[in-house]
Coordinates of C-alpha atoms and ligand atoms in Angstrom, one line a residue:
M4 CA 9.3 -110.4 7.0
K5 CA 8.7 -113.8 7.6
I6 CA 11.9 -115.7 6.7
E7 CA 10.5 -118.9 6.3
K8 CA 8.2 -117.9 3.5
S9 CA 10.8 -116.2 1.6
G10 CA 13.2 -118.7 -0.2
Y11 CA 15.6 -118.5 2.6
D12 CA 16.1 -122.0 4.5
V13 CA 16.4 -121.7 8.3
W14 CA 18.8 -124.5 9.4
G15 CA 19.6 -124.2 13.0
R16 CA 17.9 -121.4 15.2
S17 CA 19.3 -121.5 18.8
R18 CA 18.9 -118.8 21.6
T19 CA 22.7 -119.3 22.4
N20 CA 24.3 -119.6 19.1
G21 CA 22.6 -117.6 16.7
T22 CA 20.8 -118.9 13.7
K23 CA 21.9 -120.5 10.6
I24 CA 20.3 -119.2 7.3
L25 CA 21.1 -120.8 3.7
V26 CA 20.6 -117.9 1.4
P27 CA 20.1 -118.6 -2.3
P28 CA 22.8 -116.3 -4.4
Y29 CA 20.0 -114.3 -6.0
L30 CA 18.9 -113.0 -2.5
E31 CA 22.4 -112.6 -1.2
N32 CA 22.3 -108.7 -1.5
A33 CA 18.7 -108.6 -0.6
F34 CA 19.3 -110.5 2.6
K35 CA 22.3 -108.5 3.5
D36 CA 20.3 -105.0 3.3
M37 CA 17.4 -106.5 5.4
M38 CA 19.6 -107.6 8.2
N39 CA 21.5 -103.9 7.9
E40 CA 18.1 -102.5 8.1
T41 CA 17.3 -104.5 11.5
G42 CA 20.6 -104.2 12.8
I43 CA 21.3 -107.8 13.4
S44 CA 25.0 -108.8 12.4
I45 CA 25.7 -111.7 10.5
K46 CA 28.7 -113.5 9.4
V47 CA 29.2 -115.7 6.2
L48 CA 30.1 -119.4 7.4
R49 CA 30.3 -120.8 3.8
R50 CA 30.1 -119.3 0.3
N51 CA 29.4 -122.3 -1.6
I52 CA 27.1 -125.2 -0.1
K53 CA 26.9 -126.8 -3.3
S54 CA 30.6 -127.6 -3.3
V55 CA 29.8 -129.4 0.1
V56 CA 26.6 -131.2 -1.1
D57 CA 29.1 -132.5 -4.1
R58 CA 31.7 -133.6 -2.1
S59 CA 29.5 -135.6 -0.1
R60 CA 27.8 -137.0 -3.3
K61 CA 31.1 -138.2 -4.5
A62 CA 32.0 -139.6 -1.2
R63 CA 28.9 -141.9 -1.1
R64 CA 29.5 -143.0 -4.6
Q65 CA 33.1 -144.1 -3.7
N66 CA 31.7 -145.7 -0.7
T67 CA 28.8 -147.5 -2.4
R68 CA 29.8 -151.1 -2.3
R69 CA 27.6 -154.2 -2.7
F70 CA 26.3 -155.6 0.5
I71 CA 22.8 -156.5 -0.2
G72 CA 22.1 -160.5 0.2
T73 CA 25.6 -160.8 2.0
S74 CA 25.9 -161.0 5.8
K75 CA 24.6 -158.7 8.2
N76 CA 27.8 -157.3 8.9
S77 CA 28.9 -156.2 5.3
F78 CA 27.7 -152.7 5.5
D79 CA 30.3 -150.9 7.2
F80 CA 28.5 -147.5 8.1
D81 CA 30.8 -145.5 5.9
R82 CA 28.3 -143.9 3.5
F83 CA 24.3 -143.1 3.6
L84 CA 21.9 -145.5 2.2
R85 CA 19.1 -144.9 -0.2
Y86 CA 15.7 -146.0 1.2
E87 CA 15.5 -149.0 -0.6
E88 CA 19.1 -150.1 0.6
I89 CA 17.8 -149.4 4.0
I90 CA 14.6 -152.1 3.6
N91 CA 17.4 -154.5 2.5
F92 CA 19.4 -153.6 5.4
I93 CA 16.4 -154.7 7.7
H94 CA 15.5 -157.5 6.0
N95 CA 19.3 -158.9 6.1
L96 CA 19.3 -157.9 10.0
V97 CA 16.0 -160.1 10.3
R98 CA 17.4 -162.8 8.2
H99 CA 20.5 -163.2 10.8
S100 CA 18.3 -163.0 14.1
K101 CA 16.6 -165.4 16.4
Y102 CA 14.2 -162.9 17.5
A103 CA 14.1 -159.6 15.5
E104 CA 10.9 -159.0 13.5
I105 CA 10.1 -156.6 10.5
I106 CA 7.3 -154.0 11.4
N107 CA 5.5 -152.3 8.7
I108 CA 3.6 -149.5 10.3
G109 CA 1.8 -147.9 7.0
N110 CA 2.7 -146.2 4.0
S111 CA 3.8 -143.0 3.1
F112 CA 2.2 -140.3 1.1
E113 CA 3.9 -141.7 -2.2
G114 CA 2.9 -145.6 -1.0
R115 CA 6.6 -146.4 0.2
P116 CA 6.4 -148.8 3.2
I117 CA 7.3 -147.3 6.7
I118 CA 9.2 -150.2 8.0
G119 CA 11.4 -150.9 11.0
L120 CA 12.5 -153.6 13.2
K121 CA 11.2 -155.1 16.6
I122 CA 12.7 -157.3 19.2
E123 CA 9.5 -158.0 21.3
G124 CA 9.3 -159.8 24.4
S125 CA 6.6 -160.8 27.0
K126 CA 3.9 -158.2 28.1
N127 CA 5.3 -156.7 31.0
I128 CA 9.0 -155.9 30.2
P129 CA 9.8 -152.2 29.7
K130 CA 9.7 -151.0 26.0
I131 CA 11.5 -148.3 24.1
F132 CA 10.2 -147.0 20.8
I133 CA 12.7 -145.2 18.3
D134 CA 12.0 -143.5 15.4
A135 CA 14.3 -141.2 13.2
G136 CA 14.0 -139.6 9.3
I137 CA 10.9 -137.3 10.4
H138 CA 13.0 -134.6 8.7
A139 CA 13.9 -135.7 5.4
R140 CA 17.4 -133.9 5.2
E141 CA 18.9 -134.9 8.5
W142 CA 20.3 -138.0 7.4
A143 CA 22.6 -138.6 10.3
A144 CA 19.2 -139.6 12.0
P145 CA 18.3 -142.8 9.8
I146 CA 21.9 -144.0 9.8
T147 CA 22.1 -143.9 13.6
A148 CA 19.0 -145.7 14.0
L149 CA 20.4 -148.5 11.7
Y150 CA 23.2 -148.6 13.9
L151 CA 21.1 -149.5 16.8
M152 CA 19.3 -152.1 15.1
K153 CA 22.4 -153.7 14.2
M154 CA 23.6 -153.6 17.7
M155 CA 20.2 -154.7 19.3
V156 CA 20.4 -157.8 16.9
D157 CA 24.3 -158.3 17.9
H158 CA 23.1 -158.3 21.6
E159 CA 19.6 -160.1 21.1
D160 CA 20.4 -162.9 23.2
T161 CA 21.2 -160.5 26.3
L162 CA 18.1 -158.2 25.6
H163 CA 15.4 -160.9 24.5
E164 CA 12.7 -161.2 27.3
K165 CA 14.2 -158.3 29.2
I166 CA 13.2 -155.3 27.2
S167 CA 10.9 -154.9 24.0
I168 CA 12.7 -152.4 21.5
Y169 CA 11.0 -151.0 18.4
V170 CA 12.9 -149.0 16.0
I171 CA 11.5 -146.9 12.7
P172 CA 14.8 -145.7 10.8
V173 CA 12.9 -143.5 8.0
V174 CA 9.6 -142.1 9.0
N175 CA 9.3 -140.0 6.1
P176 CA 10.9 -142.2 3.1
D177 CA 9.3 -139.7 0.5
G178 CA 11.2 -136.8 1.8
Y179 CA 14.2 -138.7 2.3
E180 CA 14.4 -140.2 -1.0
Y181 CA 13.6 -136.8 -2.7
S182 CA 16.5 -135.2 -0.6
H183 CA 18.6 -137.9 -2.4
T184 CA 17.5 -137.4 -5.6
V185 CA 16.1 -133.6 -6.2
D186 CA 16.8 -131.2 -3.1
R187 CA 19.6 -132.2 -0.4
F188 CA 18.1 -129.7 2.0
W189 CA 14.3 -131.0 1.7
R190 CA 12.6 -131.2 5.3
K191 CA 9.0 -132.0 4.7
T192 CA 6.8 -135.0 3.6
R193 CA 5.9 -134.9 0.2
S194 CA 2.2 -134.6 0.4
R195 CA -0.1 -132.5 -2.1
I196 CA -2.7 -130.4 -1.2
D197 CA -5.4 -128.6 -3.4
G198 CA -4.9 -124.9 -4.5
T199 CA -1.2 -124.7 -3.9
E200 CA 1.8 -125.9 -6.0
C201 CA 3.6 -126.2 -3.0
V202 CA 4.8 -129.5 -1.5
G203 CA 4.7 -131.2 2.0
T204 CA 3.9 -130.7 5.4
D205 CA 6.6 -130.4 8.5
A206 CA 5.9 -133.8 10.0
N207 CA 7.0 -132.4 13.0
R208 CA 4.4 -129.8 13.4
N209 CA 1.8 -132.3 12.5
F210 CA 1.0 -134.0 15.5
N211 CA -2.0 -133.2 17.8
S212 CA -0.7 -131.1 20.5
H213 CA -1.1 -127.6 20.3
W214 CA -1.1 -128.1 16.8
A215 CA 0.0 -124.9 14.6
E216 CA 0.1 -123.0 17.9
F217 CA 4.0 -122.1 18.0
G218 CA 6.8 -122.2 15.5
A219 CA 4.5 -123.1 12.5
S220 CA 3.6 -121.1 9.5
P221 CA 0.1 -121.4 7.7
D222 CA 1.8 -120.9 4.3
P223 CA 2.1 -124.5 2.5
C224 CA 5.3 -123.4 1.0
S225 CA 7.2 -122.7 4.4
D226 CA 9.5 -125.6 5.7
I227 CA 7.3 -125.4 8.9
F228 CA 4.0 -125.6 7.5
P229 CA 1.9 -128.1 9.9
G230 CA -0.4 -129.2 7.5
L231 CA -4.3 -128.4 6.8
E232 CA -5.0 -130.4 10.1
A233 CA -3.3 -132.1 12.8
F234 CA -2.7 -135.8 11.4
S235 CA -3.1 -134.9 8.0
E236 CA -0.1 -137.2 7.0
P237 CA -0.2 -140.7 6.8
E238 CA 3.6 -140.8 8.1
T239 CA 2.3 -139.0 11.4
Q240 CA -0.8 -141.4 11.5
A241 CA 1.5 -144.2 11.5
I242 CA 3.5 -143.0 14.5
R243 CA 0.8 -142.0 16.4
D244 CA -0.6 -145.7 16.2
T245 CA 2.4 -147.2 16.5
I246 CA 3.2 -145.5 19.8
L247 CA -0.7 -145.7 21.1
A248 CA -0.5 -149.3 20.4
I249 CA 3.0 -150.0 22.0
E250 CA 2.7 -147.8 25.2
P251 CA 6.4 -147.4 25.3
D252 CA 8.1 -146.6 28.7
L253 CA 10.6 -144.4 26.9
Y254 CA 10.4 -142.8 23.0
L255 CA 13.4 -141.6 21.6
T256 CA 13.5 -139.5 18.2
F257 CA 16.4 -138.8 16.3
H258 CA 17.0 -135.3 14.5
S259 CA 20.0 -133.3 13.4
Y260 CA 21.4 -130.9 14.1
G261 CA 22.8 -130.2 17.7
P262 CA 24.1 -131.8 19.5
M263 CA 21.1 -131.3 21.8
L264 CA 19.2 -133.8 24.1
L265 CA 16.0 -132.3 24.3
Y266 CA 12.8 -133.3 26.6
P267 CA 9.3 -131.6 26.4
W268 CA 7.9 -129.3 26.2
G269 CA 8.3 -127.6 22.9
F270 CA 4.7 -125.9 23.2
T271 CA 6.0 -123.8 26.6
K272 CA 8.5 -122.9 28.3
S273 CA 7.2 -124.5 31.5
L274 CA 8.3 -127.8 32.4
P275 CA 6.8 -131.3 32.7
S276 CA 5.9 -132.6 36.2
N277 CA 9.2 -135.2 35.9
W278 CA 11.6 -133.1 34.3
Q279 CA 14.4 -133.5 37.1
E280 CA 14.2 -137.3 36.2
L281 CA 14.3 -136.4 32.4
D282 CA 17.4 -133.7 33.0
K283 CA 19.0 -136.4 35.4
L284 CA 19.1 -139.1 32.7
A285 CA 19.9 -136.9 30.1
K286 CA 23.0 -135.8 32.0
I287 CA 23.9 -139.6 32.4
A288 CA 23.5 -140.2 28.6
A289 CA 25.4 -137.0 27.9
H290 CA 28.2 -137.9 30.0
K291 CA 28.5 -141.1 28.1
L292 CA 28.3 -139.2 24.8
K293 CA 31.1 -137.0 25.8
Q294 CA 33.5 -140.0 26.9
L295 CA 33.8 -141.6 23.5
N296 CA 35.1 -138.3 21.3
G297 CA 34.1 -135.5 23.3
Q298 CA 30.7 -134.5 22.0
D299 CA 29.3 -131.8 24.5
Y300 CA 25.6 -132.3 24.2
T301 CA 23.2 -129.4 25.3
I302 CA 20.5 -130.7 27.8
G303 CA 17.2 -128.9 28.4
S304 CA 13.7 -128.6 27.6
S305 CA 13.1 -127.9 23.6
A306 CA 11.2 -124.5 24.3
N307 CA 13.9 -123.4 26.8
V308 CA 17.2 -124.2 24.8
L309 CA 16.0 -124.3 21.2
Y310 CA 12.7 -122.5 20.4
L311 CA 8.7 -122.5 20.9
A312 CA 7.4 -125.1 18.4
S313 CA 4.4 -126.9 19.0
G314 CA 3.2 -130.2 17.2
A315 CA 5.9 -132.2 17.3
S316 CA 6.2 -135.8 18.0
D317 CA 7.8 -135.5 21.3
D318 CA 5.2 -133.2 22.8
W319 CA 2.3 -135.2 21.4
A320 CA 4.1 -138.5 22.7
M321 CA 3.9 -137.2 26.5
Q322 CA 1.1 -135.1 26.7
V323 CA -1.5 -137.1 24.8
A324 CA 0.1 -140.8 24.4
K325 CA 1.5 -140.4 28.3
V326 CA 4.9 -141.6 27.4
P327 CA 6.6 -140.8 30.7
L328 CA 10.3 -140.6 29.0
V329 CA 10.7 -138.6 25.7
Y330 CA 13.6 -137.1 24.1
T331 CA 14.4 -135.5 20.7
M332 CA 18.1 -136.2 20.2
E333 CA 19.5 -133.8 17.6
L334 CA 22.5 -135.4 16.6
P335 CA 25.7 -133.5 16.1
D336 CA 26.8 -130.8 13.3
Y337 CA 30.2 -131.4 12.2
G338 CA 30.7 -128.0 10.8
E339 CA 28.3 -128.4 7.6
G340 CA 24.8 -128.8 9.3
F341 CA 22.9 -131.4 7.8
I342 CA 25.9 -132.7 5.7
T343 CA 27.3 -135.5 8.3
P344 CA 30.8 -136.1 6.7
I345 CA 30.9 -139.8 6.2
E346 CA 33.9 -140.3 8.1
K347 CA 31.9 -139.1 11.2
I348 CA 29.3 -141.7 10.7
K349 CA 31.0 -144.4 12.7
P350 CA 31.9 -142.1 15.8
M351 CA 28.7 -140.6 16.1
V352 CA 26.6 -144.0 15.9
R353 CA 29.1 -145.3 18.2
E354 CA 28.6 -142.6 20.7
T355 CA 25.0 -142.9 20.5
Y356 CA 24.8 -146.4 21.1
K357 CA 26.5 -145.8 24.4
A358 CA 23.8 -143.4 25.2
F359 CA 21.1 -145.7 24.0
K360 CA 22.5 -148.2 26.5
V361 CA 22.0 -146.0 29.5
F362 CA 18.5 -145.4 28.4
V363 CA 18.1 -149.3 28.1
K364 CA 19.7 -149.7 31.6
Y365 CA 17.5 -147.2 33.0
V366 CA 14.0 -148.3 32.0
C367 CA 14.9 -151.7 32.8
A368 CA 15.8 -150.9 36.7
L369 CA 12.6 -149.0 36.7
R370 CA 11.2 -152.6 36.6
H371 CA 14.1 -154.1 38.5
I372 CA 15.3 -155.9 35.5
N373 CA 19.0 -156.1 34.9
C374 CA 19.7 -155.3 31.1
S375 CA 23.2 -154.7 31.1
Ligands
0X9_406 O1 12.0 -128.0 15.0 C1 12.1 -129.3 15.4 O2 11.1 -129.8 14.7 C2 13.3 -130.0 15.9 N1 14.9 -129.3 15.2 S1 14.9 -129.8 13.8 O3 16.2 -128.8 13.6 N2 15.5 -131.1 13.8 O4 13.9 -129.5 12.8 C3 13.2 -129.6 17.3 C4 12.2 -130.6 17.9 C5 12.0 -130.2 19.2 N3 10.9 -130.2 20.1 C6 9.9 -129.7 20.0 N4 9.9 -128.4 19.7 N5 8.5 -130.1 20.6
ZN407 ZN1 14.5 -132.4 12.7

């Protein structure tokens, strides 16, 4: 039986750590029977995930303070933000910056603007493009992107005219909002197609690189439905067009959960020609990630350390857009998968910033620029 089709929710699937599956209560017995029959051993990690969701909701309410319209530092990374708050956060940063500008790269299926921040210098300096929130429920990703934006603005005098950085913190705002308001574990976009009640496409299967070949399901109800065709989603079109226009030296896409620092390919276990460079740089970044809070990032190509899955933004960026350095960063799991405890936000974003600085330094050094 295809697990993706059936009301089960596959969370993390790893060659080394097994697969975590969210089983709805009404399927518990059927699931146990199925695993018994196939001889797969199971371990119940948590009986009632709703209690975890409720707890994190309560914490969010408690930490909701008014920061809109005040100084750029008033949001203290002590809760997750709704999309409107994220937009306000970005506007605030720009208001307090000399160089940062808002970028609007398109609209989501439901019409939300997909916005971000850039600090752009002259043509011949290195460029980094970062996105987050392709997957709705992975809230660790957008909050990390916001922190990087804040740090960029804080250090803008050093960065300006040395490197251009572009950050889109929520690629899939419709899904992100839906994961706040209706279904905490929503993954896909919220696009509708004729002939099915099922909603959404997995944006990270919708890119035109071996589209729909691996790790995808033709069932629109599946969480890994790649869409009816490549780039069917306005969100992936926006990322495609932006990457093609910028031609970055490095593309970093934030997901959760890992911790893993993945490089292409996801469509084959073969490695890209520059895998040694990718691996070496990832190891330097992982060293920094470990230094601060002891996080142990797994490094490798997606297909080798995670699973075969094609049509993802990272593969497309390297294969089609010819971005030389590409990573998917799966931010850490703190025991509850996609529910990052709010007290872990600060350690997570701070350690990620350390790794980000490694990437900045590296792409600058390639062009003999000192960005530290
Ligand atoms: O499956 C994904 O899209 C990513 N993992 S997640 O749990 N965040 O959904 C991993 C994508 C890795 N890259 C490729 N397979 N190309
Ligand atoms: Zn993801």
